[in-house]
Coordinates of C-alpha atoms and ligand atoms in Angstrom, one line a residue:
X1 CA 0.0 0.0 0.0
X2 CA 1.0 3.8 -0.7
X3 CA 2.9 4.7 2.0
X4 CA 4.4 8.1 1.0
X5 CA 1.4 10.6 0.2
X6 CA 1.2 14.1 -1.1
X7 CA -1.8 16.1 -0.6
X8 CA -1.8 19.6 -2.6
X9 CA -4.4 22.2 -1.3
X10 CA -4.6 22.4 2.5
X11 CA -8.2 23.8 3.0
X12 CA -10.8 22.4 5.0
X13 CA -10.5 19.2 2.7
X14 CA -6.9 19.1 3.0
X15 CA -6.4 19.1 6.1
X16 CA -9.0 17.1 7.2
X17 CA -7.5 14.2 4.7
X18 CA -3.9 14.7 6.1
X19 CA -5.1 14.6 9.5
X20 CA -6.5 11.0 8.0
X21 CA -3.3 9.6 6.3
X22 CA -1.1 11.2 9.6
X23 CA -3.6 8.6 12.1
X24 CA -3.1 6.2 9.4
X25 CA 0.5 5.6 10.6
X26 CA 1.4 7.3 7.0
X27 CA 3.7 9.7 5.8
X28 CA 2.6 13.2 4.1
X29 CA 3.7 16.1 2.4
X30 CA 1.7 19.3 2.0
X31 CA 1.6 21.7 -0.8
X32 CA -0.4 25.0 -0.9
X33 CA -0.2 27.9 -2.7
X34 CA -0.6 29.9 -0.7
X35 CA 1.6 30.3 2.6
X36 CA -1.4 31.7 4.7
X37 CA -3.4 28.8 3.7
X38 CA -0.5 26.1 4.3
X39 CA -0.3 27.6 8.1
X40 CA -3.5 28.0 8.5
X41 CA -4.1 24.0 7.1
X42 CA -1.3 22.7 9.8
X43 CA -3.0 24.5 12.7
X44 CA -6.3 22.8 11.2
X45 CA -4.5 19.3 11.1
X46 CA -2.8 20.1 14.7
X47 CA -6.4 21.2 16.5
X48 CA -7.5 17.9 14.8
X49 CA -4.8 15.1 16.5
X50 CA -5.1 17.7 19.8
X51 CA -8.6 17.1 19.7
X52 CA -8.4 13.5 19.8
X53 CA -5.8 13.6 22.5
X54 CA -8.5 15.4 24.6
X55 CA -11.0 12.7 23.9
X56 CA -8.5 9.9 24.8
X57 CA -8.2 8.6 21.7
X58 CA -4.6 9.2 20.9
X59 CA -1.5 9.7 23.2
X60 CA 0.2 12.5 23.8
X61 CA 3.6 11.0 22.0
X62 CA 1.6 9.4 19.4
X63 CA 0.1 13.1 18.4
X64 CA 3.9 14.4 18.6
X65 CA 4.9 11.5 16.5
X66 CA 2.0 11.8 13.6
X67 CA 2.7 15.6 13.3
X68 CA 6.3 14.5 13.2
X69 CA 5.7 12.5 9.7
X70 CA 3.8 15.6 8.0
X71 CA 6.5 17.7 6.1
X72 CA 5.4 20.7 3.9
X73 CA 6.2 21.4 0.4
X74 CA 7.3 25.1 -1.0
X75 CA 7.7 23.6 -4.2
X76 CA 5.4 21.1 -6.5
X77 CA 8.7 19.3 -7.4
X78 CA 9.6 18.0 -3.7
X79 CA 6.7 15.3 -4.2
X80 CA 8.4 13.4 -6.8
X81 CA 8.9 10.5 -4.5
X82 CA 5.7 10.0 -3.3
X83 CA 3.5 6.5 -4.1
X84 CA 0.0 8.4 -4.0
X85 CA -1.2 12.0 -4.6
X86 CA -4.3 13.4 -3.4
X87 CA -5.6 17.0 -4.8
X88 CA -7.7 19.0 -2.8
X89 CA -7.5 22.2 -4.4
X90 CA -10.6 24.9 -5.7
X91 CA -13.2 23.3 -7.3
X92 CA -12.1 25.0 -10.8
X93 CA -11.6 22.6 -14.0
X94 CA -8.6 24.5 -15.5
X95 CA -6.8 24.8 -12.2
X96 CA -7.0 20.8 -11.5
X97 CA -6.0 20.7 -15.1
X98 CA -3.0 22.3 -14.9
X99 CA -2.0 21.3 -11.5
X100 CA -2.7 17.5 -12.9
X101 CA -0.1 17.7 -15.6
X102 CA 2.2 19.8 -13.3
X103 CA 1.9 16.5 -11.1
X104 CA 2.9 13.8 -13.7
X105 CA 5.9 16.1 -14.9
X106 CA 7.2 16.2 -11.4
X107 CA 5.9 12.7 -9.8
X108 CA 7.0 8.9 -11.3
X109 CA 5.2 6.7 -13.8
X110 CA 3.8 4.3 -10.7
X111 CA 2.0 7.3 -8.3
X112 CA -1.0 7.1 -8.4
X113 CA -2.6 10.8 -8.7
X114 CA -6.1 11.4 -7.1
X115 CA -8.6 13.8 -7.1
X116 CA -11.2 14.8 -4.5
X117 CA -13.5 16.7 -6.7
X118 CA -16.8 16.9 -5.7
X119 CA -18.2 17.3 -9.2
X120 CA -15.7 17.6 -11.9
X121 CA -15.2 14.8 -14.4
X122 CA -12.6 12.8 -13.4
X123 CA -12.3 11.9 -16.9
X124 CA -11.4 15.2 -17.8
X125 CA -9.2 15.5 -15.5
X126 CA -7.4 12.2 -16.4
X127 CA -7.2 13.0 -20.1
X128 CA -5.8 16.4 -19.2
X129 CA -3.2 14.8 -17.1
X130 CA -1.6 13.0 -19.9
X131 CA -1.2 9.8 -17.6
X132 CA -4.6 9.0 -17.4
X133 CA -4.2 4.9 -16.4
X134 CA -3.0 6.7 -13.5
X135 CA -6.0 9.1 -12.5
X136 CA -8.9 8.1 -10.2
X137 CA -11.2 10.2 -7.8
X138 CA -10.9 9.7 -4.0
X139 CA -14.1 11.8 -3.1
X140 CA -14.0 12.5 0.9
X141 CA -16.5 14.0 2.9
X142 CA -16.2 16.7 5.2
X143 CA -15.0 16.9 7.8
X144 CA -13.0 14.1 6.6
X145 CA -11.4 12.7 9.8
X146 CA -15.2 12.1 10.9
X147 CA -16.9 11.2 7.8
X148 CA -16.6 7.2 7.1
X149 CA -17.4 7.9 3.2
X150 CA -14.6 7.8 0.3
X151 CA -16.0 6.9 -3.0
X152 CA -13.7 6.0 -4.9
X153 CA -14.1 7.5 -8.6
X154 CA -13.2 4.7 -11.7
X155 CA -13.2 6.1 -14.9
X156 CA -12.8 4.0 -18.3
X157 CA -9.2 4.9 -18.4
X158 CA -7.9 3.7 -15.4
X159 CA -5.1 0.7 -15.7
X160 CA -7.1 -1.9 -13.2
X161 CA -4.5 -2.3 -11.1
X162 CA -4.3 1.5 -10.2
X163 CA -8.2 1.3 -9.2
X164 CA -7.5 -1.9 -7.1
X165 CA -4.9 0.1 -5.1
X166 CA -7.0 3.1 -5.0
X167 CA -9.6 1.0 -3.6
X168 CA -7.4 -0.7 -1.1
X169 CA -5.8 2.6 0.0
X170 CA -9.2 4.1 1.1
X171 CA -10.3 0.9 3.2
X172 CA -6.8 0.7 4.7
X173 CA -7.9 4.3 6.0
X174 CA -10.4 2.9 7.7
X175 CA -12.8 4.5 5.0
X176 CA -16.3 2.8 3.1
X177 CA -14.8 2.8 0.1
X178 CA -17.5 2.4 -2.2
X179 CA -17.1 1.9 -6.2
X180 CA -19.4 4.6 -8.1
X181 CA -18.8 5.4 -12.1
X182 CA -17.2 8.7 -13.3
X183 CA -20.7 10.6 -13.1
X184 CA -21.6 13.8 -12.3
X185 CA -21.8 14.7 -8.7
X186 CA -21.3 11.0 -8.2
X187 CA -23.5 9.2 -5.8
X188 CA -23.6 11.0 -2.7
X189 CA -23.5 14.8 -4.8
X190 CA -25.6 13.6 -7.3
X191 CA -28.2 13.7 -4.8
X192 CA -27.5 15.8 -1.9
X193 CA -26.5 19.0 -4.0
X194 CA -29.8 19.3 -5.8
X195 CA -31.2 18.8 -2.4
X196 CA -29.7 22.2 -0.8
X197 CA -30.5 24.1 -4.0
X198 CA -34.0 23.3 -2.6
X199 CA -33.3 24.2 0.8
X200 CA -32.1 27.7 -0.3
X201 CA -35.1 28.3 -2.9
X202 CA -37.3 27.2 0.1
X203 CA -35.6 29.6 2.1
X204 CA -35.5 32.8 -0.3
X205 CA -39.4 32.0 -1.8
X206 CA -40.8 32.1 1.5
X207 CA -38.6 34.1 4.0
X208 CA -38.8 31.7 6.5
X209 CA -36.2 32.4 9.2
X210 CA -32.5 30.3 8.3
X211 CA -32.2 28.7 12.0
X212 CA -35.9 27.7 11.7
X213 CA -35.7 26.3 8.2
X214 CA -32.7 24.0 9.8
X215 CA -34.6 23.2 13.1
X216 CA -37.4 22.5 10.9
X217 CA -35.6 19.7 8.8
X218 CA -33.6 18.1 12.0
X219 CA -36.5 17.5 14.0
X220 CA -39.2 16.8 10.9
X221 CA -36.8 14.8 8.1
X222 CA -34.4 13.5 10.9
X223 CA -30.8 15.2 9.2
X224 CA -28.3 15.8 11.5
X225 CA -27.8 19.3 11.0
X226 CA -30.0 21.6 9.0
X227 CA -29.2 21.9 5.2
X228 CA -28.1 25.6 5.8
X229 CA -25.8 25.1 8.7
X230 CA -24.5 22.2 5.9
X231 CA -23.8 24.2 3.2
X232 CA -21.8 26.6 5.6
X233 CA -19.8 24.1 6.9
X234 CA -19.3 22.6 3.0
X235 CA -18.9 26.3 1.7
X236 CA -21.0 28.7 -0.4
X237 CA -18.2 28.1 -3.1
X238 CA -18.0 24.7 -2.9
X239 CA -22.0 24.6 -3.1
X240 CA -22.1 26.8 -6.1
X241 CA -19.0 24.4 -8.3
X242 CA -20.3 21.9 -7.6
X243 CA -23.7 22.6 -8.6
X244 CA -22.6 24.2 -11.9
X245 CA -20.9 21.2 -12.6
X246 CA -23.6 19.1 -11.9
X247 CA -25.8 20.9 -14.5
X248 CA -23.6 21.2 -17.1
X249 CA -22.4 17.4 -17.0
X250 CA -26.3 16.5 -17.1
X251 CA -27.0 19.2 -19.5
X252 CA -29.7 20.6 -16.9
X253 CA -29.9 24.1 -15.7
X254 CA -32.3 22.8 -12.7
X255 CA -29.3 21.6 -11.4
X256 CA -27.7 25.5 -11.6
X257 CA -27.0 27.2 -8.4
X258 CA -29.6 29.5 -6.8
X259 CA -28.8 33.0 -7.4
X260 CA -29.3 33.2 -3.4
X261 CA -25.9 31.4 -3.3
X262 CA -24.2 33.2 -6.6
X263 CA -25.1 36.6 -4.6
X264 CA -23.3 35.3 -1.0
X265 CA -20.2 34.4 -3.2
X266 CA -19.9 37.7 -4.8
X267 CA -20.2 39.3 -1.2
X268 CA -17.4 36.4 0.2
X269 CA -20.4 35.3 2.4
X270 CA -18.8 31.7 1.9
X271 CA -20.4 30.2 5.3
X272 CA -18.0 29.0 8.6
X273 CA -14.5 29.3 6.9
X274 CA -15.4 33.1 6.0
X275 CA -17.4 33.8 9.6
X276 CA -20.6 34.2 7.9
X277 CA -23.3 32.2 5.4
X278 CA -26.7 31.5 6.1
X279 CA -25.5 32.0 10.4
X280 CA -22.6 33.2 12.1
X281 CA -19.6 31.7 13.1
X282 CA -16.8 32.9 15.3
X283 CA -13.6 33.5 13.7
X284 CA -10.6 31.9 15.1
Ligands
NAD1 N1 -15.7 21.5 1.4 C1 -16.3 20.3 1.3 O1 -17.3 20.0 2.0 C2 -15.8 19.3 0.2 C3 -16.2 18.0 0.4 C4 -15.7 17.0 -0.5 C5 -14.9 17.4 -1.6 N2 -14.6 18.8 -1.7 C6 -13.7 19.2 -2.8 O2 -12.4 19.3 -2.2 C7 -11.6 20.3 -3.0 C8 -11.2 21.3 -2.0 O3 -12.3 21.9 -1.3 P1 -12.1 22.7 0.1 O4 -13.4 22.9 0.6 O5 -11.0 22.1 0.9 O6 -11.5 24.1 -0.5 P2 -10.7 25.3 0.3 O7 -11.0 26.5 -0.4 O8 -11.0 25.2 1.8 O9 -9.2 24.9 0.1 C9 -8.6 24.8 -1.2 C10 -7.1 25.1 -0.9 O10 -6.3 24.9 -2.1 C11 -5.3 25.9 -2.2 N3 -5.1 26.0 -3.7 C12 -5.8 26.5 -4.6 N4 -5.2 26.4 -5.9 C13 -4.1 25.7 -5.6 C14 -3.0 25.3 -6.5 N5 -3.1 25.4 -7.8 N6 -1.9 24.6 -5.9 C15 -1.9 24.5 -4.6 N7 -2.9 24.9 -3.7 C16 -3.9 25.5 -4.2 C17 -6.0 27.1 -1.6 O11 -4.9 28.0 -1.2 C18 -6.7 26.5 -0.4 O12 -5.9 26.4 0.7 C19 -12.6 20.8 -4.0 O13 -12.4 20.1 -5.2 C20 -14.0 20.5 -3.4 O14 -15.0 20.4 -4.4 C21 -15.0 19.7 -0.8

């Protein structure tokens, strides 16, 4: 199995996945481009292995020791010897594009390179790549240290072998690693996306107060948090990709963002990791 992994893009997803392969017993580097980001991503991962020292779930040298196996990247080109790659940058076609054939200039004909787009074709990405036996999707949920879900994204260019690994590497996480086709929004997107579009329609249609349109669907439709306070903790952005991708890979503008959402990510109201979306949240 992969034991050397790079993860590029160290938002809330990239963190939350190096927090993963760090408890895994693994080793990872860390690449963003930004350096307020990157520091921003170790605290993230750091609060994360604290946090489970706090619950009793790790040790104290243990938490030293993981931390100790994450090294950060300034450069694209110190990842070269890494078995596995696993992108977790903006949800924007040309940047995974480029940052895909960046990756097999700089990495060796065996890593494997994965994407955790939410919506974006995997395919496209693969062909793009110019090593596309090589590309698969490794689709976490947030907040990935607490979410048991990877689907792991085959496309019909994947070598077999790669896909096998790709599967393996998930469950060896300790993931559900369930098999789903190269389809837009996949399984769990496909669904839930479309979904929150309805929640915010709902919302802006009939003015009914955000925390009550939440309370309303915990207590009456049993979610575990309301599909506002969701979308916040996804991210306004992320939300409004993904659904675009959604309804341009179905050819479906019902699928399109509600201009609710396009007007909070023109104002940067981009839900907990901006302080503000549909509620409030403490900056830290
Ligand atoms: N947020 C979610 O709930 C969620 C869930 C599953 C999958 N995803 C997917 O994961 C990916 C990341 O989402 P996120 O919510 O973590 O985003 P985010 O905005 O929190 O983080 C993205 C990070 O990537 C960095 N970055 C951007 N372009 C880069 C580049 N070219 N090279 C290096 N670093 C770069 C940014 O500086 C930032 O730190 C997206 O594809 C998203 O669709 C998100």
């Amino acid at each position: 199995m992969a034991q050397r992994i790079g993860v590029v893009g160290l938002g809330t997803m990239g963190a939350g996945i190096v927090q993963v392969c760090l408890e895994a017993g693994l080793t990872v580097i860390g690449l963003d481009g930004s350096v307020e980001a990157r520091d921003r991503g170790v605290a993230h991962v750091r609060r994360g292995l604290e946090r489970r020292v706090t619950k009793g779930q790790l040790s104290e040298s243990d938490c030293a020791e993981a931390l100790g196996r994450l090294r950060l990247a300034e450069d694209i080109a110190e990842l070269s010897a890494v078995d596995l790659v696993i992108e977790a940058i903006a949800e924007l076609p040309d940047a995974k594009h480029s940052l895909f054939r960046d990756l097999v200039r700089v990495t060796s004909a065996t890593t494997i390179l994965a994407t955790n787009t939410s919506a974006i074709s995997v395919t496209g990405i693969a062909e793009a790549s110019g090593r596309p036996s090589h590309v698969v999707g490794l689709h976490f949920f947030n907040p990935a240290p607490v979410m048991p879900l990877v689907e792991v994204v085959r496309t019909r260019l994947v070598d077999e072998a790669v896909y096998r690994a790709a599967l393996d590497f998930a469950g060896a996480l300790g993931k559900e690693a369930v098999p789903c086709p190269d389809t837009p929004g996949f399984i769990v997107n496909r669904v839930l996306v479309p979904m929150l579009n309805d929640a915010v329609r709902t919302l802006a249609e009939t003015g009914v107060d955000p925390a009550d349109l939440d309370r309303a669907l915990k207590a009456g439709a049993g979610w575990p948090m309301g599909p506002l306070a969701l979308i916040d903790l996804i991210g306004v952005d992320v939300q409004v990709h993904a659904s675009e991708a959604i309804a341009s890979g179905l050819d479906n503008p019902a699928y399109a963002p509600h201009p609710l959402l396009r007007r909070m990510l023109e104002e940067g109201r981009l839900g907990r990791k901006s302080g503000r979306g549909f509620h409030e949240y403490p900056t830290t």
